[in-house]
Amino acid sequence: MLSTLRNAWKIPDLRRRILYTLLMITIFRLGSTIPVPGMNKEVLAQLFNQGENGLFSFFNLISGGAFGNFTIFALSISPYITASIILQLLTIAIPSLEAMAKEGEEGRKKIAQYTRYGTIVLALIQATGVSVGLFNQALIADDPFSVAVVVITLTAGTAFLMWLGEQITENGIGNGISLIIFTGIVSRIPVGIIQTVQKAQIGEVNILDMIIFLVLAIVIIAGVVAVQQGTRKIPVQYAKRVVGRKTYGGHSTHIPLKVNQSGVIPVIFAISLLQFPLTITYFFQGGAFATWVAKWLSPTGNPGIWVYSILNMLLIIFFTYFYTAVTFNPQQVADNMKQHGGFIPGIRPGKPTAEYLDRVLSRITLAGALFLALIAVIPTLMLKFTSIQMTFGGTSLLIAVGVALETMKQIESQMMMRHYQGFLK
């Protein structure tokens, strides 16, 4: 990996992209330290100390601590993630959006524009809920103008991060939104390590629990790398065709079907949806709905931790299949193979090929989905029943390692175009 980065740095175009990405990430981290105007820091600190970890953990995870400090990037890009989920679901449900998605680049641009509009609307809703519902006690001046300043600041911060992510994707290296999430997670790891070491020194954390957690983290990282790199190669044979005096085809190749075709997207989508009821409780502080959500749908509630974990697993499995179906169409692949004279040995071209690909993909996707679900749930249960209270867990490691692998693959693809050998085999 280091040799790949070293070789990439020698190429002017890649060096420019890497520097641009680092600059955008630096801007993100600097913005995460700028507080929202009109808020009382002391009252905010008291509210966060009294708050439920289940309510704040996701936003702190995605924002890299910006939510805990209530800075201008407190909402981070969670509204964008939710808007993306809604648009992808509507693409399947509404024929006009489905047709738009098949229009190619122009259709994708329109859907991306709708996603931006949805992000602004959701950011306004969440910002209003945070300022009026959850942190209204921290407002220095409880008048409409002060509330409007806080809401506009939080919404503008989300809009700026969305633009920042798109700029990284276009001009930098990797997926911008994923890298912002990755940066937020990685920035919390040193804080979690320091806090755990300090608690271990005063006896609040069991040393055995720390060893178990470290072993689990290593196993998760190794498992994520193995599953992310795992592929099922479907052999494809192309028949010989004689056109004039030239012979085409007659070679063999394969279709690589990844065990985890959807990457870390299902985990992010599942967490976003599970945290949505907690977001609604911003408007009903102390009410019956907030009490019910804290008991049944919070990872710190009882029996909420079990309900939360089961729903998390089911949603991850669902979104794994859903996102795989969106990104890979067996019928289209089978039609393209048939059109170019390709076939899978022992399988008839056309519909039988599509059914075979669908059957194989369903089986290997199930393995990838179960793996993602277990990794996301087991550390949550471990943190509940051990003395370790880390600011990151299995989901954080899963997202961080997955994004790092995807980014390195993009760097390596750029390197391979320039005849450099990367570290991914």
Coordinates of C-alpha atoms in Angstrom, one line a residue:
M1 CA 0.0 0.0 0.0
L2 CA 2.8 2.4 0.9
S3 CA 4.6 1.7 -2.4
T4 CA 1.3 2.4 -4.3
L5 CA 0.9 5.7 -2.5
R6 CA 4.6 6.5 -3.1
N7 CA 4.3 5.8 -6.9
A8 CA 1.0 7.7 -7.1
W9 CA 2.7 10.7 -5.6
K10 CA 5.3 10.7 -8.4
I11 CA 2.5 11.2 -11.0
P12 CA 1.6 14.9 -11.3
D13 CA -2.2 14.3 -12.0
L14 CA -2.6 11.9 -9.1
R15 CA -0.5 14.1 -6.8
R16 CA -2.8 17.0 -7.6
R17 CA -5.9 14.9 -6.9
I18 CA -4.5 13.6 -3.6
L19 CA -3.6 17.1 -2.5
Y20 CA -7.0 18.4 -3.5
T21 CA -8.7 15.6 -1.4
L22 CA -6.5 16.4 1.6
L23 CA -7.3 20.1 1.3
M24 CA -11.0 19.4 1.3
I25 CA -10.8 17.1 4.3
T26 CA -8.8 19.7 6.1
I27 CA -11.6 22.2 5.4
F28 CA -14.1 19.7 6.8
R29 CA -12.1 19.3 10.0
L30 CA -11.6 23.0 10.4
G31 CA -15.3 23.6 10.0
S32 CA -16.0 21.0 12.6
T33 CA -14.5 23.3 15.2
I34 CA -16.5 26.4 14.4
P35 CA -19.4 26.6 16.9
V36 CA -23.0 27.5 16.0
P37 CA -23.7 31.1 17.0
G38 CA -26.3 31.8 19.7
M39 CA -25.8 28.6 21.7
N40 CA -24.7 28.4 25.4
K41 CA -21.8 26.0 25.6
E42 CA -22.2 25.2 29.3
V43 CA -25.9 24.2 28.8
L44 CA -25.0 22.1 25.8
A45 CA -22.4 20.2 27.8
Q46 CA -24.9 19.5 30.5
L47 CA -27.5 18.3 27.9
F48 CA -25.0 16.0 26.2
N49 CA -23.8 14.5 29.5
Q50 CA -27.5 13.8 30.4
G51 CA -28.4 12.6 26.9
E52 CA -28.8 9.0 25.8
N53 CA -25.8 7.6 24.0
G54 CA -28.1 6.0 21.5
L55 CA -29.5 9.3 20.5
F56 CA -26.1 11.0 19.9
S57 CA -23.8 8.2 18.9
F58 CA -24.7 8.1 15.2
F59 CA -24.4 11.8 14.6
N60 CA -21.2 12.0 16.6
L61 CA -19.9 9.1 14.5
I62 CA -20.7 10.6 11.1
S63 CA -19.8 14.2 12.0
G64 CA -16.5 13.3 13.8
G65 CA -17.6 14.9 17.1
A66 CA -19.1 18.0 15.4
F67 CA -22.5 17.1 16.8
G68 CA -21.2 16.7 20.3
N69 CA -19.6 20.2 20.1
F70 CA -22.6 21.6 18.1
T71 CA -20.5 23.2 15.4
I72 CA -21.7 24.3 12.0
F73 CA -21.2 20.8 10.6
A74 CA -23.2 19.2 13.5
L75 CA -25.7 17.5 11.1
S76 CA -22.9 16.3 8.9
I77 CA -24.2 14.5 5.8
S78 CA -26.8 12.4 7.4
P79 CA -29.6 14.3 5.6
Y80 CA -27.9 13.5 2.3
I81 CA -27.7 9.8 3.2
T82 CA -31.5 9.8 4.1
A83 CA -32.4 11.7 0.9
S84 CA -30.3 9.2 -1.2
I85 CA -32.2 6.3 0.4
I86 CA -35.6 7.9 -0.3
L87 CA -34.7 8.6 -4.0
Q88 CA -33.4 5.1 -4.6
L89 CA -36.6 3.6 -3.2
L90 CA -38.7 6.0 -5.2
T91 CA -36.8 5.1 -8.3
I92 CA -38.1 1.5 -8.0
A93 CA -41.7 2.6 -7.0
I94 CA -42.2 5.4 -9.5
P95 CA -42.0 4.5 -13.3
S96 CA -41.0 8.0 -14.4
L97 CA -38.0 8.1 -12.0
E98 CA -37.0 4.6 -13.1
A99 CA -37.1 5.7 -16.7
M100 CA -35.1 8.8 -15.8
A101 CA -32.4 6.6 -14.1
K102 CA -32.1 4.6 -17.4
E103 CA -31.5 7.7 -19.5
G104 CA -27.8 7.6 -18.8
E105 CA -25.7 10.5 -17.7
E106 CA -28.5 13.1 -18.0
G107 CA -30.9 11.0 -16.0
R108 CA -28.4 10.5 -13.2
K109 CA -27.8 14.3 -13.1
K110 CA -31.5 14.9 -12.7
I111 CA -31.8 12.4 -9.9
A112 CA -28.7 13.9 -8.2
Q113 CA -30.4 17.3 -8.4
Y114 CA -33.5 15.9 -6.7
T115 CA -31.3 14.3 -4.1
R116 CA -29.8 17.8 -3.4
Y117 CA -33.2 19.3 -3.0
G118 CA -34.3 16.5 -0.7
T119 CA -31.1 17.0 1.4
I120 CA -31.9 20.7 2.0
V121 CA -35.5 19.9 3.0
L122 CA -34.4 17.1 5.4
A123 CA -31.6 19.3 6.8
L124 CA -34.1 22.1 7.5
I125 CA -36.4 19.6 9.3
Q126 CA -33.5 18.1 11.4
A127 CA -32.1 21.5 12.2
T128 CA -35.5 22.8 13.4
G129 CA -35.9 19.7 15.5
V130 CA -32.4 20.0 17.0
S131 CA -32.7 23.8 17.8
V132 CA -36.4 23.9 18.8
G133 CA -36.9 20.5 20.3
L134 CA -33.7 19.0 21.7
F135 CA -31.4 21.9 22.5
N136 CA -33.9 24.7 23.0
Q137 CA -32.6 25.2 26.6
A138 CA -29.2 26.0 25.2
L139 CA -30.5 29.0 23.1
I140 CA -29.1 32.2 24.5
A141 CA -32.0 34.2 23.1
D142 CA -35.2 32.2 22.6
D143 CA -36.7 34.5 19.9
P144 CA -37.6 33.6 16.2
F145 CA -34.5 35.4 14.8
S146 CA -32.0 33.5 17.0
V147 CA -33.7 30.2 16.2
A148 CA -33.6 31.0 12.5
V149 CA -29.9 31.8 12.7
V150 CA -29.2 28.4 14.2
V151 CA -31.4 26.5 11.7
I152 CA -29.9 28.3 8.7
T153 CA -26.4 27.8 10.0
L154 CA -26.9 24.0 10.4
T155 CA -28.6 23.7 7.1
A156 CA -25.9 25.7 5.3
G157 CA -23.3 23.5 6.9
T158 CA -24.9 20.3 5.6
A159 CA -25.3 21.9 2.1
F160 CA -21.6 22.9 2.1
L161 CA -20.5 19.4 3.1
M162 CA -22.7 17.9 0.3
W163 CA -20.9 20.3 -2.1
L164 CA -17.5 19.4 -0.6
G165 CA -18.2 15.7 -1.1
E166 CA -19.2 16.2 -4.7
Q167 CA -16.0 18.2 -5.4
I168 CA -13.9 15.5 -3.9
T169 CA -15.6 12.9 -6.1
E170 CA -15.1 15.0 -9.2
N171 CA -11.7 16.4 -8.7
G172 CA -10.1 14.3 -6.0
I173 CA -9.6 10.6 -5.2
G174 CA -12.4 8.3 -4.0
N175 CA -16.1 8.9 -3.2
G176 CA -16.3 12.3 -1.4
I177 CA -19.3 11.5 0.8
S178 CA -17.7 8.2 2.0
L179 CA -14.4 10.0 2.7
I180 CA -16.1 12.6 4.8
I181 CA -17.7 9.8 6.9
F182 CA -14.3 8.0 7.0
T183 CA -12.6 11.2 8.2
G184 CA -15.2 11.7 10.9
I185 CA -14.8 8.1 12.2
V186 CA -11.0 8.1 12.1
S187 CA -10.8 11.5 14.0
R188 CA -12.8 9.9 16.9
I189 CA -10.4 6.9 17.2
P190 CA -7.6 8.7 19.1
V191 CA -10.1 10.2 21.5
G192 CA -11.6 6.8 22.2
I193 CA -8.2 5.2 22.8
I194 CA -7.1 7.9 25.2
Q195 CA -10.4 7.7 27.2
T196 CA -10.2 3.9 27.4
V197 CA -6.5 4.0 28.6
Q198 CA -7.4 6.6 31.2
K199 CA -10.3 4.5 32.5
A200 CA -8.1 1.4 32.6
Q201 CA -5.6 3.3 34.7
I202 CA -8.2 4.1 37.3
G203 CA -9.8 0.6 37.1
E204 CA -13.1 1.5 35.4
V205 CA -12.2 -0.7 32.4
N206 CA -11.3 -4.4 32.7
I207 CA -8.0 -5.3 31.0
L208 CA -9.4 -8.6 29.8
D209 CA -12.3 -6.7 28.1
M210 CA -9.7 -4.4 26.3
I211 CA -7.8 -7.5 25.0
I212 CA -11.1 -9.1 23.8
F213 CA -12.0 -5.8 22.1
L214 CA -8.7 -5.5 20.3
V215 CA -8.8 -9.1 19.1
L216 CA -12.4 -8.5 17.9
A217 CA -11.2 -5.4 16.1
I218 CA -8.4 -7.3 14.3
V219 CA -10.8 -10.1 13.3
I220 CA -13.3 -7.5 12.0
I221 CA -10.6 -5.7 9.9
A222 CA -9.3 -9.0 8.5
G223 CA -12.9 -10.2 7.8
V224 CA -13.8 -7.0 6.0
V225 CA -10.7 -7.1 3.8
A226 CA -11.4 -10.8 3.0
V227 CA -15.1 -10.3 2.2
Q228 CA -14.5 -7.0 0.2
Q229 CA -11.9 -8.8 -1.9
G230 CA -13.9 -12.1 -2.2
T231 CA -15.3 -12.8 -5.7
R232 CA -16.9 -15.6 -7.5
K233 CA -15.6 -15.9 -11.1
I234 CA -18.2 -17.1 -13.6
P235 CA -16.4 -18.6 -16.7
V236 CA -17.6 -17.2 -20.0
Q237 CA -16.7 -18.6 -23.4
Y238 CA -17.0 -16.6 -26.7
A239 CA -17.7 -18.5 -29.9
K240 CA -15.6 -17.9 -33.0
R241 CA -17.2 -15.6 -35.6
V242 CA -15.8 -15.2 -39.1
V243 CA -16.5 -11.7 -40.6
G244 CA -15.0 -11.4 -44.0
R245 CA -11.4 -12.6 -43.7
K246 CA -11.2 -11.9 -40.0
T247 CA -12.0 -14.2 -37.1
Y248 CA -13.5 -12.8 -33.9
G249 CA -14.1 -14.3 -30.5
G250 CA -13.0 -17.8 -29.5
H251 CA -11.4 -16.6 -26.2
S252 CA -12.4 -17.3 -22.6
T253 CA -12.9 -14.8 -19.8
H254 CA -15.0 -14.6 -16.6
I255 CA -17.6 -12.4 -14.8
P256 CA -16.4 -11.4 -11.3
L257 CA -19.3 -11.5 -8.9
K258 CA -18.2 -9.9 -5.6
V259 CA -19.3 -11.4 -2.3
N260 CA -20.1 -7.9 -1.0
Q261 CA -21.3 -6.2 -4.1
S262 CA -22.8 -3.2 -2.2
G263 CA -19.8 -2.3 0.0
V264 CA -20.6 -0.4 3.2
I265 CA -23.7 1.3 1.8
P266 CA -26.2 -1.1 3.5
V267 CA -24.7 -0.4 6.9
I268 CA -24.9 3.4 6.5
F269 CA -28.5 3.1 5.2
A270 CA -29.6 0.8 8.0
I271 CA -28.1 3.1 10.7
S272 CA -29.7 6.2 9.1
L273 CA -33.2 4.6 9.2
L274 CA -32.8 3.2 12.7
Q275 CA -31.8 6.7 14.0
F276 CA -34.8 8.3 12.3
P277 CA -37.3 7.6 15.1
L278 CA -34.8 9.0 17.6
T279 CA -34.7 12.2 15.4
I280 CA -38.4 12.5 15.6
T281 CA -38.2 12.5 19.4
Y282 CA -36.6 15.9 19.2
F283 CA -40.1 17.3 18.8
F284 CA -41.6 15.3 21.6
Q285 CA -39.1 15.7 24.5
G286 CA -40.3 13.9 27.6
G287 CA -43.5 12.6 25.9
A288 CA -44.9 9.1 25.6
F289 CA -43.4 8.6 22.1
A290 CA -39.9 9.6 23.2
T291 CA -40.2 7.2 26.2
W292 CA -41.4 4.4 23.9
V293 CA -38.5 5.0 21.4
A294 CA -35.9 5.1 24.2
K295 CA -37.2 1.8 25.6
W296 CA -37.9 -0.2 22.4
L297 CA -35.7 1.3 19.6
S298 CA -32.6 2.6 21.4
P299 CA -29.4 0.6 21.5
T300 CA -29.1 1.6 25.2
G301 CA -32.7 0.6 26.1
N302 CA -34.0 -2.6 27.6
P303 CA -35.3 -4.5 25.6
G304 CA -34.5 -1.9 23.0
I305 CA -30.9 -3.2 22.4
W306 CA -32.3 -6.5 21.2
V307 CA -35.0 -4.9 19.0
Y308 CA -32.4 -2.5 17.7
S309 CA -29.9 -5.2 16.9
I310 CA -32.5 -7.5 15.2
L311 CA -33.8 -4.6 13.1
N312 CA -30.3 -3.5 12.2
M313 CA -29.5 -7.0 10.9
L314 CA -32.7 -7.3 8.9
L315 CA -32.2 -3.8 7.4
I316 CA -28.6 -4.6 6.5
I317 CA -29.6 -7.8 4.8
F318 CA -32.4 -6.0 2.9
F319 CA -30.3 -3.1 1.7
T320 CA -27.5 -5.5 0.7
Y321 CA -29.9 -7.3 -1.7
F322 CA -31.6 -4.0 -2.7
Y323 CA -28.3 -2.2 -3.6
T324 CA -26.9 -5.3 -5.3
A325 CA -30.1 -5.5 -7.5
V326 CA -29.7 -1.8 -8.3
T327 CA -26.1 -2.1 -9.4
F328 CA -26.1 -5.5 -11.1
N329 CA -28.8 -6.6 -13.6
P330 CA -28.4 -10.3 -14.5
Q331 CA -30.8 -10.0 -17.5
Q332 CA -28.9 -7.2 -19.0
V333 CA -25.6 -9.0 -18.5
A334 CA -27.1 -12.2 -20.1
D335 CA -28.4 -10.1 -23.1
N336 CA -25.0 -8.5 -23.7
M337 CA -23.3 -11.9 -23.6
K338 CA -25.8 -13.3 -26.1
Q339 CA -25.5 -10.4 -28.4
H340 CA -21.7 -10.8 -28.6
G341 CA -21.7 -14.6 -28.9
G342 CA -20.8 -15.3 -25.3
F343 CA -22.1 -18.1 -23.1
I344 CA -21.4 -19.8 -19.8
P345 CA -20.3 -23.4 -20.3
G346 CA -23.2 -25.8 -19.6
I347 CA -25.8 -22.9 -19.5
R348 CA -28.0 -21.9 -22.5
P349 CA -27.7 -18.2 -23.5
G350 CA -30.6 -15.8 -22.8
K351 CA -33.0 -16.4 -19.9
P352 CA -31.3 -19.5 -18.5
T353 CA -28.1 -17.5 -18.2
A354 CA -29.9 -14.7 -16.4
E355 CA -31.5 -17.1 -14.0
Y356 CA -28.2 -18.8 -13.3
L357 CA -26.4 -15.5 -12.6
D358 CA -29.3 -14.4 -10.4
R359 CA -29.1 -17.7 -8.4
V360 CA -25.4 -17.5 -7.9
L361 CA -25.5 -13.8 -7.0
S362 CA -28.3 -14.4 -4.5
R363 CA -26.3 -17.1 -2.7
I364 CA -23.0 -15.2 -2.4
T365 CA -24.9 -12.0 -1.5
L366 CA -26.5 -13.8 1.4
A367 CA -23.1 -14.6 2.8
G368 CA -21.9 -11.0 2.4
A369 CA -25.1 -9.7 4.0
L370 CA -24.9 -12.0 7.0
F371 CA -21.3 -11.0 7.5
L372 CA -22.1 -7.3 7.4
A373 CA -25.0 -7.8 9.8
L374 CA -23.0 -9.8 12.3
I375 CA -20.1 -7.3 12.3
A376 CA -22.5 -4.4 12.9
V377 CA -24.4 -6.1 15.8
I378 CA -21.9 -8.1 17.8
P379 CA -19.7 -5.1 18.9
T380 CA -23.0 -3.3 20.0
L381 CA -23.9 -6.2 22.2
M382 CA -20.3 -6.4 23.5
L383 CA -20.2 -2.8 24.4
K384 CA -23.5 -3.3 26.3
F385 CA -22.3 -6.2 28.4
T386 CA -18.6 -5.2 29.0
S387 CA -16.9 -2.4 30.8
I388 CA -15.5 -0.9 27.5
Q389 CA -17.3 2.3 26.3
M390 CA -15.4 3.1 23.1
T391 CA -16.5 5.8 20.8
F392 CA -16.2 3.4 17.8
G393 CA -17.2 -0.2 17.3
G394 CA -17.8 -2.8 14.6
T395 CA -19.8 -0.5 12.4
S396 CA -17.2 2.2 12.6
L397 CA -14.4 -0.2 11.7
L398 CA -16.5 -1.7 8.9
I399 CA -17.1 1.7 7.3
A400 CA -13.6 2.9 7.8
V401 CA -11.9 -0.2 6.4
G402 CA -14.4 -0.5 3.5
V403 CA -13.9 3.1 2.5
A404 CA -10.2 2.8 2.7
L405 CA -10.2 -0.3 0.5
E406 CA -12.5 1.4 -2.1
T407 CA -10.3 4.5 -2.2
M408 CA -7.1 2.4 -2.6
K409 CA -8.7 0.5 -5.4
Q410 CA -9.4 3.8 -7.2
I411 CA -5.8 4.9 -6.7
E412 CA -4.6 1.5 -8.0
S413 CA -6.9 1.7 -11.1
Q414 CA -5.2 5.0 -11.9
M415 CA -1.8 3.4 -11.3
M416 CA -2.6 0.4 -13.6
M417 CA -3.4 2.8 -16.4
R418 CA 0.1 4.0 -16.0
H419 CA 1.6 0.5 -15.8
Y420 CA 2.3 0.6 -12.1
Q421 CA 1.7 -2.4 -9.9
G422 CA -0.5 -1.9 -6.8
F423 CA -0.9 -3.8 -3.6
L424 CA -4.3 -5.3 -4.3
K425 CA -4.0 -8.7 -6.0

